[in-house]
Short mmCIF file of C-alpha atoms and ligand atoms in Angstrom, two decimals:
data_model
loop_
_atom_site.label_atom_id
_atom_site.label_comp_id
_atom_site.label_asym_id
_atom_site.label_seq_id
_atom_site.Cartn_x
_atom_site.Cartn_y
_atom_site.Cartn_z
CA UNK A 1 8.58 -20.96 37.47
CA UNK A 2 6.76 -17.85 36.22
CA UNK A 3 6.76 -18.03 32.18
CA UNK A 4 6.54 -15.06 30.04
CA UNK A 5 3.76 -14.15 27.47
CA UNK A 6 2.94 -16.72 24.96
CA UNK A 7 5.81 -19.14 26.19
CA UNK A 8 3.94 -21.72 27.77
CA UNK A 9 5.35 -25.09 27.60
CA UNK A 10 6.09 -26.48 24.26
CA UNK A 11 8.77 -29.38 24.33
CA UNK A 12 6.66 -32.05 23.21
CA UNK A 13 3.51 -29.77 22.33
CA UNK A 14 1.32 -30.24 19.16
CA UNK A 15 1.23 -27.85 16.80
CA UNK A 16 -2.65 -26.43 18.01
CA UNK A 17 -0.99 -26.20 21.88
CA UNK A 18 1.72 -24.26 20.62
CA UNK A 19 -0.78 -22.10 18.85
CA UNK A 20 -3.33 -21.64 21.49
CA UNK A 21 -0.05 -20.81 23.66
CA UNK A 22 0.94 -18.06 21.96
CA UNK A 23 -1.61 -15.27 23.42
CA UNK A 24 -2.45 -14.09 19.64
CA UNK A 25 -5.23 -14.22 17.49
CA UNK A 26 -6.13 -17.72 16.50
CA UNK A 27 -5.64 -16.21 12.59
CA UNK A 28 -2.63 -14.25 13.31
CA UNK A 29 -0.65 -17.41 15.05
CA UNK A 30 -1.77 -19.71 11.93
CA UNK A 31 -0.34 -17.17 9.78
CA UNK A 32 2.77 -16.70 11.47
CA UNK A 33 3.50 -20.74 12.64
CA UNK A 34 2.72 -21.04 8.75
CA UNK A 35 5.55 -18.66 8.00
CA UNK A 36 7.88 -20.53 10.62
CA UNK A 37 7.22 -23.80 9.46
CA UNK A 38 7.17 -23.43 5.52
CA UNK A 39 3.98 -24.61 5.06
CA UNK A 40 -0.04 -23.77 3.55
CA UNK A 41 -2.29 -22.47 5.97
CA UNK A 42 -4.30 -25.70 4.75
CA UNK A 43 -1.14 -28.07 5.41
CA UNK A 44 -0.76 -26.08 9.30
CA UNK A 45 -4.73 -27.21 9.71
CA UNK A 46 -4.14 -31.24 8.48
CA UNK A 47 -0.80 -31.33 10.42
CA UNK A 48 -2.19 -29.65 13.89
CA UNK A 49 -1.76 -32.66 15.76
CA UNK A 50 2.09 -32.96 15.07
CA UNK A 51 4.47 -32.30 17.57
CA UNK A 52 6.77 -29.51 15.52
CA UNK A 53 10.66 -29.47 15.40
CA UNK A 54 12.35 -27.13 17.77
CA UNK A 55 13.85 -25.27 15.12
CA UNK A 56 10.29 -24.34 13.90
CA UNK A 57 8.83 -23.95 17.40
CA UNK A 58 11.54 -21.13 18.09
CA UNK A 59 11.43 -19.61 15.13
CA UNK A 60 7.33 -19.27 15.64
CA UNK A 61 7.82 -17.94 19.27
CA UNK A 62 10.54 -15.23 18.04
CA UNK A 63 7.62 -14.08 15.21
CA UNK A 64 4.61 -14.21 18.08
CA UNK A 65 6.79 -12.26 20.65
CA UNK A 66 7.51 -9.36 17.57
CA UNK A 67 3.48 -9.40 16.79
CA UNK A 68 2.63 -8.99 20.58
CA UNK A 69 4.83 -6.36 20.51
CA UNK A 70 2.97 -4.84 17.84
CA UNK A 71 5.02 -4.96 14.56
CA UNK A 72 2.67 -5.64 11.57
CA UNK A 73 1.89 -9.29 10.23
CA UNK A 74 2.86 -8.02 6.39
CA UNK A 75 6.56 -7.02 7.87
CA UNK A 76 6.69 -10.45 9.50
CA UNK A 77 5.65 -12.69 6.78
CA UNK A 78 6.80 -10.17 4.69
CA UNK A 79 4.23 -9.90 1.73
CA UNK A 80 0.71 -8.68 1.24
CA UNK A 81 -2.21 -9.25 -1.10
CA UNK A 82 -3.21 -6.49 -2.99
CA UNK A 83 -5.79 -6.57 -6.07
CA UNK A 84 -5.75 -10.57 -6.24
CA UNK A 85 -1.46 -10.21 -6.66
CA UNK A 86 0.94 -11.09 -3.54
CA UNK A 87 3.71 -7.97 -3.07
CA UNK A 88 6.53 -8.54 -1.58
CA UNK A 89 6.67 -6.05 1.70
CA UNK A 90 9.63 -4.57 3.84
CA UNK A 91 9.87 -1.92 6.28
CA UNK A 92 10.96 0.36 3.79
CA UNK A 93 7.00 0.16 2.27
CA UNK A 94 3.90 1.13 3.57
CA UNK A 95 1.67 -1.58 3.70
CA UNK A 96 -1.05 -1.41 0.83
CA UNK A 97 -4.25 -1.32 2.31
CA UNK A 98 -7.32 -3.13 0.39
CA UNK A 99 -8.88 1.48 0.44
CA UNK A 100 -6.08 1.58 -2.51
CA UNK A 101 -7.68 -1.05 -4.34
CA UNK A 102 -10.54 1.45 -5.05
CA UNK A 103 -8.25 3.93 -6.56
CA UNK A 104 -6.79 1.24 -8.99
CA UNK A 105 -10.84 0.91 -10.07
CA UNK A 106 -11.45 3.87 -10.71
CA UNK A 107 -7.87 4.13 -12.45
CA UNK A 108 -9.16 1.20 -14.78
CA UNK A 109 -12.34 3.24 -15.70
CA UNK A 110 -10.46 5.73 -16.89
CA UNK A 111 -8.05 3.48 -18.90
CA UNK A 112 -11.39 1.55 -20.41
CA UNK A 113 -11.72 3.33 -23.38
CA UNK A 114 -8.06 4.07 -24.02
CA UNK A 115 -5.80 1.96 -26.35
CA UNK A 116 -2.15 1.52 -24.99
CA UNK A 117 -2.83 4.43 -22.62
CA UNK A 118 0.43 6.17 -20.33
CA UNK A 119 0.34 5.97 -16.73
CA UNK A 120 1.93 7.51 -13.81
CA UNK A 121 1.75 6.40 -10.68
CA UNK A 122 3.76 9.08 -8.32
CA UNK A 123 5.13 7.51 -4.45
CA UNK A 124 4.72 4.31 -5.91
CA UNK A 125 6.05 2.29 -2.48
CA UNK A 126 6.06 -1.35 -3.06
CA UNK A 127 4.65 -0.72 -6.79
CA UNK A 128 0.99 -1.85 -5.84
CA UNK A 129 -0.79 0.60 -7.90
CA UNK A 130 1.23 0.43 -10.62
CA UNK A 131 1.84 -2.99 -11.10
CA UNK A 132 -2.14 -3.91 -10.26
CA UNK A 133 -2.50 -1.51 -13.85
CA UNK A 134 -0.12 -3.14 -15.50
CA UNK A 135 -1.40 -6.74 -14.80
CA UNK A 136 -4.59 -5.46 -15.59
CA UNK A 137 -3.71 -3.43 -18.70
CA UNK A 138 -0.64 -5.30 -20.47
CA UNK A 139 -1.38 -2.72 -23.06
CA UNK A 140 -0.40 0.22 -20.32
CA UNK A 141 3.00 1.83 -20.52
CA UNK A 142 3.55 2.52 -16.74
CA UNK A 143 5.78 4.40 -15.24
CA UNK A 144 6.56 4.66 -11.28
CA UNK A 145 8.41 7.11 -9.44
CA UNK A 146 9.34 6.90 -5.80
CA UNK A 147 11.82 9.20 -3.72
CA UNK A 148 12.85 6.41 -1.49
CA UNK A 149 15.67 4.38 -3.01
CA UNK A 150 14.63 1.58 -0.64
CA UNK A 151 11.47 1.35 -1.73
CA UNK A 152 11.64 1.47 -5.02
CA UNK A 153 14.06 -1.82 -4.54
CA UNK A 154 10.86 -3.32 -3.13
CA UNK A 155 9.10 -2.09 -5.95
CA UNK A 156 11.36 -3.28 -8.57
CA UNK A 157 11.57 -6.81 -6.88
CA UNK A 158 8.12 -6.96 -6.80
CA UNK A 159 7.59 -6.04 -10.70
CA UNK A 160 9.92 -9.50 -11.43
CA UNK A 161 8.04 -11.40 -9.31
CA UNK A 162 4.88 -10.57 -11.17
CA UNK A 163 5.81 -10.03 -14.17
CA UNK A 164 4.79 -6.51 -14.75
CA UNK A 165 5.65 -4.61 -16.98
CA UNK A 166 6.37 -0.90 -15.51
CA UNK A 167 9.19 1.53 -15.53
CA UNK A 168 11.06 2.34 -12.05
CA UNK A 169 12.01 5.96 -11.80
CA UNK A 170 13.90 7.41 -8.84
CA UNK A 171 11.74 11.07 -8.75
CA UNK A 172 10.59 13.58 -5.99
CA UNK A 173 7.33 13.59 -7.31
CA UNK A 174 7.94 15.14 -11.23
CA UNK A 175 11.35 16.01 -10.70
CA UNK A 176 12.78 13.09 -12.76
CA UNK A 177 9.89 13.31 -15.65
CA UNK A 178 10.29 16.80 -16.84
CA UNK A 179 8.78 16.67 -20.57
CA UNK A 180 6.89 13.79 -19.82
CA UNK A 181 2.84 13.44 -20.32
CA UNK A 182 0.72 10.90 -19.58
CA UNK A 183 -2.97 10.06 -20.31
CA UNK A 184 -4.01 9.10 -16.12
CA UNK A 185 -1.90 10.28 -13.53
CA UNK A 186 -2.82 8.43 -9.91
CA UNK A 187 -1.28 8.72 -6.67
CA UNK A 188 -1.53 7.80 -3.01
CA UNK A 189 0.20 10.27 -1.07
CA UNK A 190 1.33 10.79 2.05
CA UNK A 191 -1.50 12.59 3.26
CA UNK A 192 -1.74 12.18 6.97
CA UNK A 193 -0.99 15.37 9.17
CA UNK A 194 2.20 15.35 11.44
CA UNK A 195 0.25 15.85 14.83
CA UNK A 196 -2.21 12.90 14.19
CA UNK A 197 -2.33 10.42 16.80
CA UNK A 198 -2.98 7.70 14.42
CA UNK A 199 0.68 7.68 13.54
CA UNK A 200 1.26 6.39 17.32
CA UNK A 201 -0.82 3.58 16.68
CA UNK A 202 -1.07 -0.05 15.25
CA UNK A 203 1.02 -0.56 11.92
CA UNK A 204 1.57 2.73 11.32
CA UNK A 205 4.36 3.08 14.08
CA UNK A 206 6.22 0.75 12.13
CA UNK A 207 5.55 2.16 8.22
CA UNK A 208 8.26 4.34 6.69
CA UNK A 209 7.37 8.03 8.23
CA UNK A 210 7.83 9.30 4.82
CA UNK A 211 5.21 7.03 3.44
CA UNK A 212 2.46 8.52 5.56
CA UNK A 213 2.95 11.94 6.44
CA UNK A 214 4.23 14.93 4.60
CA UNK A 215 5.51 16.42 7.25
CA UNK A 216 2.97 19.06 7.83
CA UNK A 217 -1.00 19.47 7.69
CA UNK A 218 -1.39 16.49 4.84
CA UNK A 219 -2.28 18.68 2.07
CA UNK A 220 1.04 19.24 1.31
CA UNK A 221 2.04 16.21 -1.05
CA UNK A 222 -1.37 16.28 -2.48
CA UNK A 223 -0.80 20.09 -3.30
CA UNK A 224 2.58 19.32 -5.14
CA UNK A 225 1.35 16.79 -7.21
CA UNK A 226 -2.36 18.56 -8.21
CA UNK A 227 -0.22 22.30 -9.05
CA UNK A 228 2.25 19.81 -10.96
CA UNK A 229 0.18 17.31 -13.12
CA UNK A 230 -0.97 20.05 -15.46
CA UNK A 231 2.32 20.02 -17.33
CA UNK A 232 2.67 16.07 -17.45
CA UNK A 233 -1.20 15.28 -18.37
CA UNK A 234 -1.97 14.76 -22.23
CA UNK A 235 -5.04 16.98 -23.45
CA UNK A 236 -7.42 15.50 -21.91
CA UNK A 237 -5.70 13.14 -19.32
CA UNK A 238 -6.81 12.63 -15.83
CA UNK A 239 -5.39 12.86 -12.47
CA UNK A 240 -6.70 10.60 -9.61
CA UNK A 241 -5.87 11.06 -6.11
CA UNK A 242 -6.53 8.95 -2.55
CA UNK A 243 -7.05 10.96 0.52
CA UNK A 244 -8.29 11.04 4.06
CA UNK A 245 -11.78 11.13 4.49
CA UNK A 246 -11.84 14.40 5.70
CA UNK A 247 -9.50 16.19 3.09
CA UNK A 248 -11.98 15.69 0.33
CA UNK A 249 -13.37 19.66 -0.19
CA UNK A 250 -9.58 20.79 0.42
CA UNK A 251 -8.56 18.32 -2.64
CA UNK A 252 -11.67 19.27 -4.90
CA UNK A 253 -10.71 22.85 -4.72
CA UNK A 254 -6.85 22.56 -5.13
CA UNK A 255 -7.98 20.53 -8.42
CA UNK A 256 -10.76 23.35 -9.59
CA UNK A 257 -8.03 25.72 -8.60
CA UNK A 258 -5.44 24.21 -10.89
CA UNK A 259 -7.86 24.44 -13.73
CA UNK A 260 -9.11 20.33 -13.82
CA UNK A 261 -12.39 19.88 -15.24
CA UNK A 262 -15.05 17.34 -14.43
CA UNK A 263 -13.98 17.59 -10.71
CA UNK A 264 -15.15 14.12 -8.78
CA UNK A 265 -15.35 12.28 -5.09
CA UNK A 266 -15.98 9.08 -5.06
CA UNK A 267 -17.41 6.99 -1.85
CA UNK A 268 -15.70 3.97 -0.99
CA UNK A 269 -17.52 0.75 0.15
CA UNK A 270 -17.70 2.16 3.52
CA UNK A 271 -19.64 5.28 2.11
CA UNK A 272 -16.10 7.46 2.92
CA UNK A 273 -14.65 10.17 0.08
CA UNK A 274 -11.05 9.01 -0.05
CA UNK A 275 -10.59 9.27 -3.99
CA UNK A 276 -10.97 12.50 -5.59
CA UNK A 277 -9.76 13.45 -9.79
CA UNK A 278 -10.27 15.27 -12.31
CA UNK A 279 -9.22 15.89 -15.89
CA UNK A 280 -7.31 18.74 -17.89
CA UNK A 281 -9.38 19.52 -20.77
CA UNK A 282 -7.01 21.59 -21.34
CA UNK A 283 -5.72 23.35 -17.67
CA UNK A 284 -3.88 26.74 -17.90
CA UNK A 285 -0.46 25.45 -17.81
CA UNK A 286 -1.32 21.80 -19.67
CA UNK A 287 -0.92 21.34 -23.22
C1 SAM B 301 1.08 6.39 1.09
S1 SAM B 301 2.56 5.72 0.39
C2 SAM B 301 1.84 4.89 -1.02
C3 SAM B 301 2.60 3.67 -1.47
C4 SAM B 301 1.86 2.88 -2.57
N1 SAM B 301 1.60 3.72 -3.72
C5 SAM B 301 0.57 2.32 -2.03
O1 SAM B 301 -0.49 2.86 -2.36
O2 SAM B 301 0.62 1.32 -1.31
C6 SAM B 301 3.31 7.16 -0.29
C7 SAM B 301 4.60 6.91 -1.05
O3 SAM B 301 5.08 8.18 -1.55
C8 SAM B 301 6.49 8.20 -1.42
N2 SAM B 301 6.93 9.60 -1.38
C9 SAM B 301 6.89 10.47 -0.35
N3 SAM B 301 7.37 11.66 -0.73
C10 SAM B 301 7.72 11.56 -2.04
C11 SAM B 301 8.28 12.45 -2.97
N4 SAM B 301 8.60 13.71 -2.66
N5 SAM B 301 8.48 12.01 -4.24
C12 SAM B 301 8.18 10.73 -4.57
N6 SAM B 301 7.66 9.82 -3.72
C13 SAM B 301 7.43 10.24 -2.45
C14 SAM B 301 6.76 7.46 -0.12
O4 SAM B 301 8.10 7.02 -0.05
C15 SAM B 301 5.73 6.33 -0.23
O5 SAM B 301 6.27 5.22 -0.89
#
């Protein structure tokens, strides 16, 4: 009988045959049988020799066929680790990629000298950035806005979970905040142009289109939110931004353009420019 994919035989297989079986990486089919079966990655490894209930052995096979067909691990097990905290993911987030985690550093730096400094962190998705300040800064007042009504469920849910102390604000970008200021505004935008083929591959098929594009040539998010921080930054406040590696000039000069001083790239650790900020000291249209 011809089997399909990753269903070899299994009635009476050990946990390690199933694994091998399953036409994954070795890492990706721990994770996932881990998922199925309710237990540690280090209880999976001590118990590979068991022969696993057929409940569990179904349940793994319905979770390998969805990964060979290409949906992301984070959607499957449905969290992700993000600066040293576990968010809870969904479909309705994009999944928050370890490149963010060098905008919340650069966020901190900013916050080091401040005393119970205000934050904004604008498309806040599943609440990574802000939450990863918050845990970091108790002191912080955070706020989060997010368009997506879904998503800023996730985001809430997640902010319980870890005990994080941030506001949840249903916004199109400032929309919601008028009067507001804050000392460091951040944001990771969608930023990635309509026509780029990356959106037709890996995990981005499955993210929230929303999350990752704007629609357009990928300036246009980070446009609305540099032309708009001016009149929510405190004298002196900053405004940090992630972006492609290539949009890095185009952000600089939106930001000198709105009237941001002390314009900045930073490299990431793979030598890439994909944060870019600035501070209004004051800008024409700030405080
Ligand atoms: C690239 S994702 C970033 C998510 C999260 N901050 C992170 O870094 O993992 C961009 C987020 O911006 C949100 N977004 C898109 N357009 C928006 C708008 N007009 N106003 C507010 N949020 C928006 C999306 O729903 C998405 O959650």
């Amino acid at each position: 009988m011809n089997r399909a994919r990753g269903e070899s035989r299994a009635v009476g297989a050990t946990v390690a045959e199933l694994l091998a079986s399953a036409d994954l990486p070795p890492r990706e089919a721990q994770i996932l049988f881990s998922r199925a079966a309710g237990l540690s990655r280090i209880e999976l490894i001590t118990r590979d020799q068991t022969v696993p209930a057929e409940p569990v052995i179904a349940a793994f096979r319905e979770l390998a066929a969805r990964r060979r067909s290409g949906e992301p691990i984070a959607y499957l097990v449905g969290y992700r680790e993000f600066y040293g905290h576990r968010f809870g993911v969904s479909p309705a987030v994009l999944i928050p990629r370890p490149e963010t985690e060098h905008l919340v550093e650069e966020a901190l730096k900013v916050l080091a000298p401040l005393v119970t400094p205000s934050v904004l962190d604008l498309g806040t998705g599943s609440g990574a950035i802000a939450l990863a300040l918050a845990l970091a800064r108790p002191d912080a007042r955070v706020t989060a806005a997010e368009r997506s009504t879904a998503a800023l469920a996730v985001a809430r849910a997640n902010g319980v979970t870890l005990k994080g102390s941030v506001r949840w604000v249903e916004s199109d970008w400032y929309e919601a905040l008028s009067g507001a200021r804050y000392d460091l505004i951040v944001s990771n935008p969608p930023y990635v142009a309509l026509d780029d083929r990356h959106l037709q591959e890996g995990d981005l098929r499955f993210e929230p289109r929303e999350a990752l594009t704007d629609g357009s040539d990928g300036h246009g998010a980070l446009g609305r939110i540099i032309r708009g921080a001016p009149a929510h930054l405190e004298p002196g406040g900053w405004l940090l931004l992630e972006h492609g590696f290539d949009q890095a000039r185009a952000v600089r000069q939106a930001l000198d353009e709105a009237g941001f001083d002390g314009v900045t790239t930073w490299k990431d650790l793979a030598g890439l420019d994909r944060v870019s900020g600035g501070f209004c000291g004051p800008c024409p249209g700030g405080l």
